N, CA, C and O of each residue as an XYZ file, in Angstrom:
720
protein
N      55.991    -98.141    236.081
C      54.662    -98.463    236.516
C      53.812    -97.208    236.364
O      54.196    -96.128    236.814
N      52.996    -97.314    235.915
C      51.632    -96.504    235.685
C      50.562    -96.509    236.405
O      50.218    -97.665    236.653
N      50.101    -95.975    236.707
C      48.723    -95.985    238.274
C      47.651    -94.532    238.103
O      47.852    -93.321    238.194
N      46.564    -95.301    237.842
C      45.319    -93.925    238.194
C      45.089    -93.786    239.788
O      44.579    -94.742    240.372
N      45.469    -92.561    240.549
C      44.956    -92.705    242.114
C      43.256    -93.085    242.094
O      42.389    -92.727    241.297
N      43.167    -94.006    243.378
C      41.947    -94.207    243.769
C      41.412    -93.549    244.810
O      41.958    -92.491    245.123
N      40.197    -94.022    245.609
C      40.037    -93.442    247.230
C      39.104    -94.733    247.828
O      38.298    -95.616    247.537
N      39.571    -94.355    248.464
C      39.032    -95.197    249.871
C      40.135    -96.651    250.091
O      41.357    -96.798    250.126
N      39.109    -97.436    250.191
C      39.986    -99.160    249.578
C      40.233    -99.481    248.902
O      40.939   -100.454    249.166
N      40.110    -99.278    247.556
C      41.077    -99.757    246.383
C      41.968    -98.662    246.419
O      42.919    -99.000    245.715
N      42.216    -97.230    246.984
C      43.412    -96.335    247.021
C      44.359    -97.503    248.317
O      45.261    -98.284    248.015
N      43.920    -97.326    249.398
C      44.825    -98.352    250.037
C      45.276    -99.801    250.168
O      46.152   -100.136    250.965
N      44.472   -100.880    249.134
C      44.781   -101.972    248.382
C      46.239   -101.329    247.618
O      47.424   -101.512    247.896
N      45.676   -100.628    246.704
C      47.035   -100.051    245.296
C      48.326    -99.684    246.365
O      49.505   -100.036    246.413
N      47.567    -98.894    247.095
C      49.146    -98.522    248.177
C      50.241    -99.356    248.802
O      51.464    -99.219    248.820
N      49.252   -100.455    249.415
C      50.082   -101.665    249.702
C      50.609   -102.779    248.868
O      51.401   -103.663    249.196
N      50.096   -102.596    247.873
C      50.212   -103.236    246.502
C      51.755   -102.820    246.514
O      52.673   -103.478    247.003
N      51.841   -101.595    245.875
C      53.069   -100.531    245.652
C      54.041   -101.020    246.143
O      55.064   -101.412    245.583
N      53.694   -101.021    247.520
C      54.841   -100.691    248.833
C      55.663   -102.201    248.350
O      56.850   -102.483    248.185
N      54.403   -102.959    248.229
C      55.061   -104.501    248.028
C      55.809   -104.776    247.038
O      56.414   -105.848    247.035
N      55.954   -103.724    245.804
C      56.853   -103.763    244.931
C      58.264   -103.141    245.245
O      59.205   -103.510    244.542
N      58.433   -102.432    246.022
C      59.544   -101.658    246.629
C      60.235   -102.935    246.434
O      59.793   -104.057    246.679
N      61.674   -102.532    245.839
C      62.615   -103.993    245.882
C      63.139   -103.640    247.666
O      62.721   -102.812    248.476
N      64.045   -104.523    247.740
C      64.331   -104.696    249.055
C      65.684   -103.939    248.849
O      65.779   -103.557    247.683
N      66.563   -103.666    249.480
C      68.097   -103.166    249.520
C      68.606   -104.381    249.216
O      68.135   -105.513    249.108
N      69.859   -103.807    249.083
C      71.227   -104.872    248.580
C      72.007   -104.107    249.396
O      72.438   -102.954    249.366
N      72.090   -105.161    250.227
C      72.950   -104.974    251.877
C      72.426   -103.021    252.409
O      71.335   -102.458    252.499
N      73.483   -102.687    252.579
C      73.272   -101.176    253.359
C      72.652   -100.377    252.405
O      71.760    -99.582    252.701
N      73.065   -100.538    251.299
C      71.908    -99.762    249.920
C      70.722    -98.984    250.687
O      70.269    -99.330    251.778
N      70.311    -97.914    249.956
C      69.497    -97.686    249.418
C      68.366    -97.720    248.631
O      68.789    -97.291    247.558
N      67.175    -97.965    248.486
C      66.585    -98.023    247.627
C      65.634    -96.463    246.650
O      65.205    -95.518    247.314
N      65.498    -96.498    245.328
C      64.961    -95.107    245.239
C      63.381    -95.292    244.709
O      62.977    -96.228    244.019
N      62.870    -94.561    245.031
C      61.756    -94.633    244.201
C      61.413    -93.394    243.970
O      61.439    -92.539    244.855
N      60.944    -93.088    242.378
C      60.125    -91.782    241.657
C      58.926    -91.762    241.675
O      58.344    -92.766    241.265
N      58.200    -90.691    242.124
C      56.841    -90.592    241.923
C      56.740    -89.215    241.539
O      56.959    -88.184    242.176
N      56.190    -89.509    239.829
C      55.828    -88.491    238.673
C      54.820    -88.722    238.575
O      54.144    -89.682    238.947
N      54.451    -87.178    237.654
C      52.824    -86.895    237.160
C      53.335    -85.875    236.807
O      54.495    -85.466    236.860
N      51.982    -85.269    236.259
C      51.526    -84.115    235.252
C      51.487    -83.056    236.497
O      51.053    -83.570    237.528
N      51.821    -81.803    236.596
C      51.158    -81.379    238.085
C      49.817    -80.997    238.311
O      49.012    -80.423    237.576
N      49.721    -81.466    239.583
C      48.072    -81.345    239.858
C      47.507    -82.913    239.958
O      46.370    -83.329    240.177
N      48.494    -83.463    239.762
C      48.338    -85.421    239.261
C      48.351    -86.201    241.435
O      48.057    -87.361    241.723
N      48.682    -85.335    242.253
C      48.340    -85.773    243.059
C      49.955    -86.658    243.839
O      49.923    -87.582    244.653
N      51.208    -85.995    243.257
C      52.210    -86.777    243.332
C      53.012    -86.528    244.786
O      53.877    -87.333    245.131
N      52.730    -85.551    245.488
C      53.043    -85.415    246.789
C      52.145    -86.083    247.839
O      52.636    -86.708    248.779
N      51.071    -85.968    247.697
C      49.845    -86.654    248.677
C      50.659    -88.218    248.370
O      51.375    -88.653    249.273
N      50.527    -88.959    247.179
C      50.846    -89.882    246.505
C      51.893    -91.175    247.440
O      51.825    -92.271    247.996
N      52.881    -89.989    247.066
C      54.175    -90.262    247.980
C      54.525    -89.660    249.072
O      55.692    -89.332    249.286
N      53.293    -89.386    250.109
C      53.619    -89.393    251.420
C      52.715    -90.387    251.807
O      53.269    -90.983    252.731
N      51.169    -91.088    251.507
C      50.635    -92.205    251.747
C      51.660    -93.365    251.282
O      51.674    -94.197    252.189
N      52.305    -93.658    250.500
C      53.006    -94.642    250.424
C      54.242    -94.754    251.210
O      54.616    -95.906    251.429
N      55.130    -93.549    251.798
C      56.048    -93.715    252.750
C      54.932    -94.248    253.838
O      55.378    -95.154    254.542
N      53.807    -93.934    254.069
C      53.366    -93.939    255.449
C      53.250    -95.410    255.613
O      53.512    -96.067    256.621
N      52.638    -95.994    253.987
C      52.655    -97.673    254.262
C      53.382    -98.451    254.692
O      53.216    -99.314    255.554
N      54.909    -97.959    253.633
C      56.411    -98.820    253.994
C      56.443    -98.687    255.730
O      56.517    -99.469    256.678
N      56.328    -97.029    255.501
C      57.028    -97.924    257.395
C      56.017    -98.520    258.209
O      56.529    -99.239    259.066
N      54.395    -98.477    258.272
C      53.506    -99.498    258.557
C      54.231   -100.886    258.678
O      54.553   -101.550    259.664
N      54.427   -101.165    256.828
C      55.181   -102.609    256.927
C      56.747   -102.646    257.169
O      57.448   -103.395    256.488
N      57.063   -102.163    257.744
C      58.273   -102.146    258.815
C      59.305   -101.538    257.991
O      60.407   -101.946    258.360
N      59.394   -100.578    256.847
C      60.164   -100.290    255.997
C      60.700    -98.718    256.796
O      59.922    -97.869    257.230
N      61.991    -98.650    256.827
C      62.573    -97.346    256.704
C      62.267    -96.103    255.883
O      62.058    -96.555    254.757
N      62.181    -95.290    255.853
C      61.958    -94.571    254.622
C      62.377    -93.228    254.644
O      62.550    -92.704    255.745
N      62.630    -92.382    253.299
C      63.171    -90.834    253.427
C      62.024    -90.286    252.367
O      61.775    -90.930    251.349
N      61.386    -89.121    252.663
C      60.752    -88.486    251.857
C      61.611    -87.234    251.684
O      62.408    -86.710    252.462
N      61.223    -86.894    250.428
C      61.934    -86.005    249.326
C      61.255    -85.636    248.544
O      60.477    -86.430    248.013
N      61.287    -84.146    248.130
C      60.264    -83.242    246.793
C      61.434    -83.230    246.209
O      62.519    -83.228    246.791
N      61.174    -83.217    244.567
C      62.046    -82.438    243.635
C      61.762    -80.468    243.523
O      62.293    -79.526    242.935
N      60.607    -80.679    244.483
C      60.473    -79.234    244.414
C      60.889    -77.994    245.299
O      60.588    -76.800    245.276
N      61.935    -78.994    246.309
C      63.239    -78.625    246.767
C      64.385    -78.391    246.253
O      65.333    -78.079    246.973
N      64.482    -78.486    245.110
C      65.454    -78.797    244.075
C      65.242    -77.999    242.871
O      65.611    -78.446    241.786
N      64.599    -76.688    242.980
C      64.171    -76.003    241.962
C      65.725    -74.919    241.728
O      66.566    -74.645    242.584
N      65.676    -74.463    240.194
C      67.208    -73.400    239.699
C      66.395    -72.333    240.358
O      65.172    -72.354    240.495
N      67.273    -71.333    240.777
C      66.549    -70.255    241.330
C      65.945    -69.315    240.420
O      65.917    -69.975    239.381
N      65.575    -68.485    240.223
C      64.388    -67.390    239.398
C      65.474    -67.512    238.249
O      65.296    -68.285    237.308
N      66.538    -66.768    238.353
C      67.071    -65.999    236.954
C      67.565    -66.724    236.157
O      67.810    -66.369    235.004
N      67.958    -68.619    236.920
C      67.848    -69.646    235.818
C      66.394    -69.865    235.320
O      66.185    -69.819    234.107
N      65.341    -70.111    236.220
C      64.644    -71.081    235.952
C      63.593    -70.116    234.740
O      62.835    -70.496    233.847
N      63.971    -68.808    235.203
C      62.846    -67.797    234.011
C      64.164    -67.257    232.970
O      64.228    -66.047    232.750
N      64.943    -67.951    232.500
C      65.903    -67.690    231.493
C      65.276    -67.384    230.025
O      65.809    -66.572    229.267
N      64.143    -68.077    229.703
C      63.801    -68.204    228.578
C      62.313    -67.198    228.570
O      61.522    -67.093    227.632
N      62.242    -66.559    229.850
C      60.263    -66.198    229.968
C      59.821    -67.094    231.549
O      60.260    -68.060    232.173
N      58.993    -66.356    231.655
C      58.504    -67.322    232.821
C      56.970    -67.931    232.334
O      55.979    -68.146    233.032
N      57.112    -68.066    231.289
C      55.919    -68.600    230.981
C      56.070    -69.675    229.491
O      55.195    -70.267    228.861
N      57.939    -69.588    229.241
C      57.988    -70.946    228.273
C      58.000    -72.240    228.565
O      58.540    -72.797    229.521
N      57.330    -72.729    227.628
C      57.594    -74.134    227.954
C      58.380    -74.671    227.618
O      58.408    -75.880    227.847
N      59.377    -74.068    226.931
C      60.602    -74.685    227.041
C      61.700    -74.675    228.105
O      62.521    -75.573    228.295
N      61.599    -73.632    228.705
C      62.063    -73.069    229.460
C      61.535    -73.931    231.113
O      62.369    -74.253    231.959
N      60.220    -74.142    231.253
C      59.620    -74.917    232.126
C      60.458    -76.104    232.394
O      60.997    -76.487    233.432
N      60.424    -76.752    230.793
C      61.030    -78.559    230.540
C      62.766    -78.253    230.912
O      63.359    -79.134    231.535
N      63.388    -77.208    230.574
C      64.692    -77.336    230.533
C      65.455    -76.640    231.976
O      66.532    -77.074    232.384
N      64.876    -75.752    232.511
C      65.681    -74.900    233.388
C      64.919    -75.091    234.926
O      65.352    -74.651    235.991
N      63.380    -76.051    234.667
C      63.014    -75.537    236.330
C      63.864    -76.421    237.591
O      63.717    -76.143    238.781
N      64.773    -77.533    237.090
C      65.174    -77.868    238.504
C      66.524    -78.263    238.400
O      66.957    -78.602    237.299
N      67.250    -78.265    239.400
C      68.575    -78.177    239.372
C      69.128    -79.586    239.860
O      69.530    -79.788    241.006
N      69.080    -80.964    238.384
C      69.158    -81.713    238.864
C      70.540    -82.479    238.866
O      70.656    -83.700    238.965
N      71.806    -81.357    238.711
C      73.118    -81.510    239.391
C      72.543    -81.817    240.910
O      72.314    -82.983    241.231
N      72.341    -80.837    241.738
C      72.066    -80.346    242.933
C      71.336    -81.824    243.634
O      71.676    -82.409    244.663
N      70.498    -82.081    242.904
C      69.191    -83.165    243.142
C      70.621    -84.708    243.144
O      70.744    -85.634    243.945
N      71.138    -84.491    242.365
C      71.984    -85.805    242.110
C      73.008    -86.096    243.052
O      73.423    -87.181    243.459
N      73.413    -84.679    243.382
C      75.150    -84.029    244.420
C      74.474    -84.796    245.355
O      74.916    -85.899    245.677
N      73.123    -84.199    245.981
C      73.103    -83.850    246.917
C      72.048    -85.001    247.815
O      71.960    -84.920    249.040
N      71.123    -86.281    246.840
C      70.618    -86.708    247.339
C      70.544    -88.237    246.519
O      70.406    -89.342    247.045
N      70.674    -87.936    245.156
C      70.317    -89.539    244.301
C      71.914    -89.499    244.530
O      71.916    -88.807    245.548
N      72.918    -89.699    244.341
C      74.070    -90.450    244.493
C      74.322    -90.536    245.921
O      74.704    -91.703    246.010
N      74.352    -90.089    247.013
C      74.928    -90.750    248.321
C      73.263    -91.785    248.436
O      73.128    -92.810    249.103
N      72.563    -91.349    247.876
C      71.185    -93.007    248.217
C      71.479    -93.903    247.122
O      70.825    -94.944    247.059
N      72.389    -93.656    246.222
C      72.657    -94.640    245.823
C      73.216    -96.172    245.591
O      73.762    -96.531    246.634
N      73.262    -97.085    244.692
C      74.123    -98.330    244.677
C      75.652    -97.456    245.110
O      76.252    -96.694    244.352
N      76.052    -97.810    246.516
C      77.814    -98.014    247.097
C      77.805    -96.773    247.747
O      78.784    -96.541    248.456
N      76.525    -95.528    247.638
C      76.354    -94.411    248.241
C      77.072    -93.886    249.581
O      77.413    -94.772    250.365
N      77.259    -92.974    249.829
C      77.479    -92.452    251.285
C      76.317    -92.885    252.780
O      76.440    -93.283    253.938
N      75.273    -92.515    251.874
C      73.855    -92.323    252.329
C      73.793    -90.838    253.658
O      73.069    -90.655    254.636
N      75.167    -89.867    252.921
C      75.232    -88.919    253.519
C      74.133    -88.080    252.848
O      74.227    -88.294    251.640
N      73.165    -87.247    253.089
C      72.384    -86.781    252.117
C      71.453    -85.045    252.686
O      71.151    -84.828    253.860
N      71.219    -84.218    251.711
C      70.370    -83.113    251.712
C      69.315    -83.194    251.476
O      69.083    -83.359    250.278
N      68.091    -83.130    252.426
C      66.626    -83.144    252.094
C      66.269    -81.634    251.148
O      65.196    -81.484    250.563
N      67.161    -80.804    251.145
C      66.596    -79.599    249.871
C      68.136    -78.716    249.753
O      69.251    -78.767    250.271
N      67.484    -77.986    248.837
C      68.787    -77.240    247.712
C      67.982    -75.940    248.126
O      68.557    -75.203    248.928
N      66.815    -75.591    247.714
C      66.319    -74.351    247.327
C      65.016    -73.543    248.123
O      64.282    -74.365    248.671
N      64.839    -72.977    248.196
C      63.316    -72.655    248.836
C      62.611    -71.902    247.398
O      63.219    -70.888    247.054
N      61.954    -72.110    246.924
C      60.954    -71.617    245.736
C      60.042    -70.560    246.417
O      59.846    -69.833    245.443
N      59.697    -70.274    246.927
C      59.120    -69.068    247.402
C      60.158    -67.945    247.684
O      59.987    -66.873    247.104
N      60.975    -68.057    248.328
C      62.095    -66.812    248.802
C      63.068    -66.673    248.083
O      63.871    -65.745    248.179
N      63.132    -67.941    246.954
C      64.186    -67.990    245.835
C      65.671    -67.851    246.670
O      66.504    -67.014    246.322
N      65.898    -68.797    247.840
C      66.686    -68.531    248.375
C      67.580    -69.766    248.729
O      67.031    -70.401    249.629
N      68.888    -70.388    248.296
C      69.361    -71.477    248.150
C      69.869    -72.226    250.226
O      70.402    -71.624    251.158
N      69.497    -73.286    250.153
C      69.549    -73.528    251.556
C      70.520    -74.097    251.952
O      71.056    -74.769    251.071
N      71.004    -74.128    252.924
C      72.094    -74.488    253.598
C      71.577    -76.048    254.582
O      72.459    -76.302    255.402
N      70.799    -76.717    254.625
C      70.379    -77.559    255.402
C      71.343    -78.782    256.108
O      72.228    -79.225    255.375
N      71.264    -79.186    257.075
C      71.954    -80.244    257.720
C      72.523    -81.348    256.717
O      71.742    -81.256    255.771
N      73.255    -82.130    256.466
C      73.887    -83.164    256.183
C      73.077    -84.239    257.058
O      72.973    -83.860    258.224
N      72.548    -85.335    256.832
C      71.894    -86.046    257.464
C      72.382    -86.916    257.034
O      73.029    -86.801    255.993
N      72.182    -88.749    258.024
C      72.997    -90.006    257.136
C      71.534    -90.945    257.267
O      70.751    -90.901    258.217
N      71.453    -91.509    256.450
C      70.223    -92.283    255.977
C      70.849    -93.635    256.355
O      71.945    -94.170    256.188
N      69.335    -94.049    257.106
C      70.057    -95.279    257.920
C      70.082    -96.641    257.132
O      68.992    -97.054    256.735
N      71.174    -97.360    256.872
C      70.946    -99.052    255.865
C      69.738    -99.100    255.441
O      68.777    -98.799    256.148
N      69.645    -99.525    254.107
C      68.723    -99.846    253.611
C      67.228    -99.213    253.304
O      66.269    -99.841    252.858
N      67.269    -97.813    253.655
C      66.356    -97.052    253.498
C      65.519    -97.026    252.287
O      65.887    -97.520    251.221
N      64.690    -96.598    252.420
C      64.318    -96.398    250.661
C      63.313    -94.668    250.693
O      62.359    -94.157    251.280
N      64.180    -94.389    249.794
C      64.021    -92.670    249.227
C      63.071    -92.825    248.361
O      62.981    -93.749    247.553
N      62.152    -91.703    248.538
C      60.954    -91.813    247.999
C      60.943    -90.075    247.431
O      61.139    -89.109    248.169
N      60.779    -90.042    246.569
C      60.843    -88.979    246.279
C      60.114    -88.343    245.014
O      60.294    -88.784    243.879
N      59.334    -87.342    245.284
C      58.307    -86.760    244.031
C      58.592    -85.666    243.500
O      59.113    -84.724    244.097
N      58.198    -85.693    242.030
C      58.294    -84.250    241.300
C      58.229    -84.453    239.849
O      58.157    -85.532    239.259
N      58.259    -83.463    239.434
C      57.658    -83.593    237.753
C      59.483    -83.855    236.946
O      60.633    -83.685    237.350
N      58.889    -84.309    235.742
C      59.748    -84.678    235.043
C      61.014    -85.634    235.884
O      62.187    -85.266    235.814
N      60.703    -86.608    236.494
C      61.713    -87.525    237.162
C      61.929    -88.437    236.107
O      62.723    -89.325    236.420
N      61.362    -88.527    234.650
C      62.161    -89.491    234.002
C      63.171    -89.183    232.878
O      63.690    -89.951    232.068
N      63.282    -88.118    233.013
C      64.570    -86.940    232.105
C      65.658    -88.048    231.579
O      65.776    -89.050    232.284
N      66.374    -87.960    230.524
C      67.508    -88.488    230.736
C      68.431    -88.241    231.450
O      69.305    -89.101    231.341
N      68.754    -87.180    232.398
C      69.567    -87.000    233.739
C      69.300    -87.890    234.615
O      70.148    -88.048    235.493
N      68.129    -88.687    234.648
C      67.939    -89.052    235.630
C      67.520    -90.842    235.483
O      66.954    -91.551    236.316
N      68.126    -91.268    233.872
C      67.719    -92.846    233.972
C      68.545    -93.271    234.680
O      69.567    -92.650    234.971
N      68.211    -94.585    235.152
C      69.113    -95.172    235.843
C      69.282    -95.030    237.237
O      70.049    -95.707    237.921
N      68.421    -93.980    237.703
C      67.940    -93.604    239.411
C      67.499    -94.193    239.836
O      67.813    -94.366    241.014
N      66.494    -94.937    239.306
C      65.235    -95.201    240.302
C      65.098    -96.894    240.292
O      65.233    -97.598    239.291
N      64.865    -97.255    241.349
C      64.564    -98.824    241.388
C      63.680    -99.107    241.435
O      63.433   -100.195    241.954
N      62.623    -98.268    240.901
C      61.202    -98.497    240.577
C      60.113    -96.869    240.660
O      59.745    -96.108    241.556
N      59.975    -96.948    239.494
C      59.248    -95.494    238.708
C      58.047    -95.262    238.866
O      57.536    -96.243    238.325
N      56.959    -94.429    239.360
C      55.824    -94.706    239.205
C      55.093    -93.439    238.730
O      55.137    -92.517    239.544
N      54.457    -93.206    237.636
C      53.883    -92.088    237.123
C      52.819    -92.527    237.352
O      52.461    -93.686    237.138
N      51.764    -91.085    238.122
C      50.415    -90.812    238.220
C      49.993    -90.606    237.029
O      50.547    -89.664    236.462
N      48.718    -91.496    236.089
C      48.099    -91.239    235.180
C      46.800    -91.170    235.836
O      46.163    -92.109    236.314
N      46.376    -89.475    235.781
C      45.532    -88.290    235.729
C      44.720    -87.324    235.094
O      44.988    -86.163    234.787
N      43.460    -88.128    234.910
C      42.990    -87.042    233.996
C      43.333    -85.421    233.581
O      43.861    -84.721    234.446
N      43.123    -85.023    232.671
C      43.094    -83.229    232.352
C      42.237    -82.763    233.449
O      42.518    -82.057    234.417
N      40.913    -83.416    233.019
C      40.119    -82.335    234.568
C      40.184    -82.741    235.269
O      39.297    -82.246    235.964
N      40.776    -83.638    235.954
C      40.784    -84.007    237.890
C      42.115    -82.869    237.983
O      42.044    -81.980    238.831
N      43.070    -82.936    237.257
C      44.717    -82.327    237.573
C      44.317    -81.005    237.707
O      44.722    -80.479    238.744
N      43.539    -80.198    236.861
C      42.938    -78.678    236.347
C      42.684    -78.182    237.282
O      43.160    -77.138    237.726
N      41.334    -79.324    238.044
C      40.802    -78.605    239.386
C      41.388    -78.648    240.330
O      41.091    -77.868    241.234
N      42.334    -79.475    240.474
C      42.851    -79.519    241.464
C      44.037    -78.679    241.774
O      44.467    -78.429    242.900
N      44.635    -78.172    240.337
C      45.320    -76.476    240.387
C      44.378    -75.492    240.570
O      44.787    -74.336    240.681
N      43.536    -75.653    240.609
C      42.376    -74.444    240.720
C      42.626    -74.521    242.289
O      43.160    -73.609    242.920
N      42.365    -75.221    242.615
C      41.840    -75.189    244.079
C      43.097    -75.287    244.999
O      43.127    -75.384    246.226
N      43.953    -75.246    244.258
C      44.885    -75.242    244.941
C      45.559    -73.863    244.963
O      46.284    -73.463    245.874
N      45.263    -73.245    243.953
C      45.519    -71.128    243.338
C      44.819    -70.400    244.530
O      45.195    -69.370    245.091
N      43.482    -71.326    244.848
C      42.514    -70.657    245.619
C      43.099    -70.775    247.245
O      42.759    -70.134    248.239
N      43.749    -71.470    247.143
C      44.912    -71.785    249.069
C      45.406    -70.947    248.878
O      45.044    -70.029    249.613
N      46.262    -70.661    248.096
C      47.398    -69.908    248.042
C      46.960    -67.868    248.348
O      47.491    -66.833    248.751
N      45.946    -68.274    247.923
C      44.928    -66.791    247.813
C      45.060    -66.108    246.510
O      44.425    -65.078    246.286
């Protein structure tokens, strides 16, 4: 599924729209859902208004970044820290992402699971709780490149933010400008 974000009421029409596509579980299952974009495409805001809907409409839910899930520096700048190949191939560690969160939410899963691998700022790998995700949950989870071939076959429903060049631009701008 493909989606331009909106605002106001047709952003929360599309939202509940969404939510209503969420398949349902198969028994204690899991359900997953991807939410990709370009960055700057708005994919975290994205997929925390849409967890907020599901559980509105009575849905369980787990939120998850892939940007918890980043290789630490001396993988992820293997090639330069400024290739793009290197960007596409080394920035996230999606053994780690798979160990540690898409297979126990998966079809017959544990639903034993790690909300993060990594901290990207301190470049420092985390040790976090083991948590159990309760029947039928549905994992929601954002970050770039979620449709890799590592990763077909994850998701029970895909949704890439299609985002203009200049809405995404400024909105890294202004987002450089938080950061200071």
């Amino acid at each position: 599924m493909s989606t331009r974000p909106q605002s106001g009421r047709v952003r929360a029409r599309l939202l509940h729209e969404i939510a209503g596509q969420v398949p349902a579980s198969r028994g204690d299952d899991c359900v997953r859902v991807a939410v990709d974009g370009v960055d700057g495409s708005g994919k975290t805001t994205f997929a925390n208004e849409l967890s907020r809907v599901m559980r509105d409409l009575g849905r369980t839910t787990i939120r998850i970044s892939a940007d918890d899930f980043h290789h630490v520096r001396e993988v992820r700048h293997r090639l330069g820290r400024d290739s793009p190949e290197g960007f596409w191939l080394d920035s996230y560690d999606y053994r780690a992402l798979a160990a540690k969160v898409l297979d126990p939410l998966g079809r017959g899963g544990s639903r034993r699971y790690q909300a993060a691998h990594h901290d990207v700022q301190s470049d420092a790998l985390l040790s976090v709780p083991w948590q159990e995700a309760p029947p039928a949950a549905a994992l929601i989870l954002d970050g770039l490149f979620l449709h890799r071939d590592e990763l077909v076959g994850c998701w029970d429903l895909s949704i890439f933010l299609d985002v203009s060049f200049a809405a995404t631009a400024a909105r890294m701008r202004s987002e450089e400008r938080r950061r200071g």
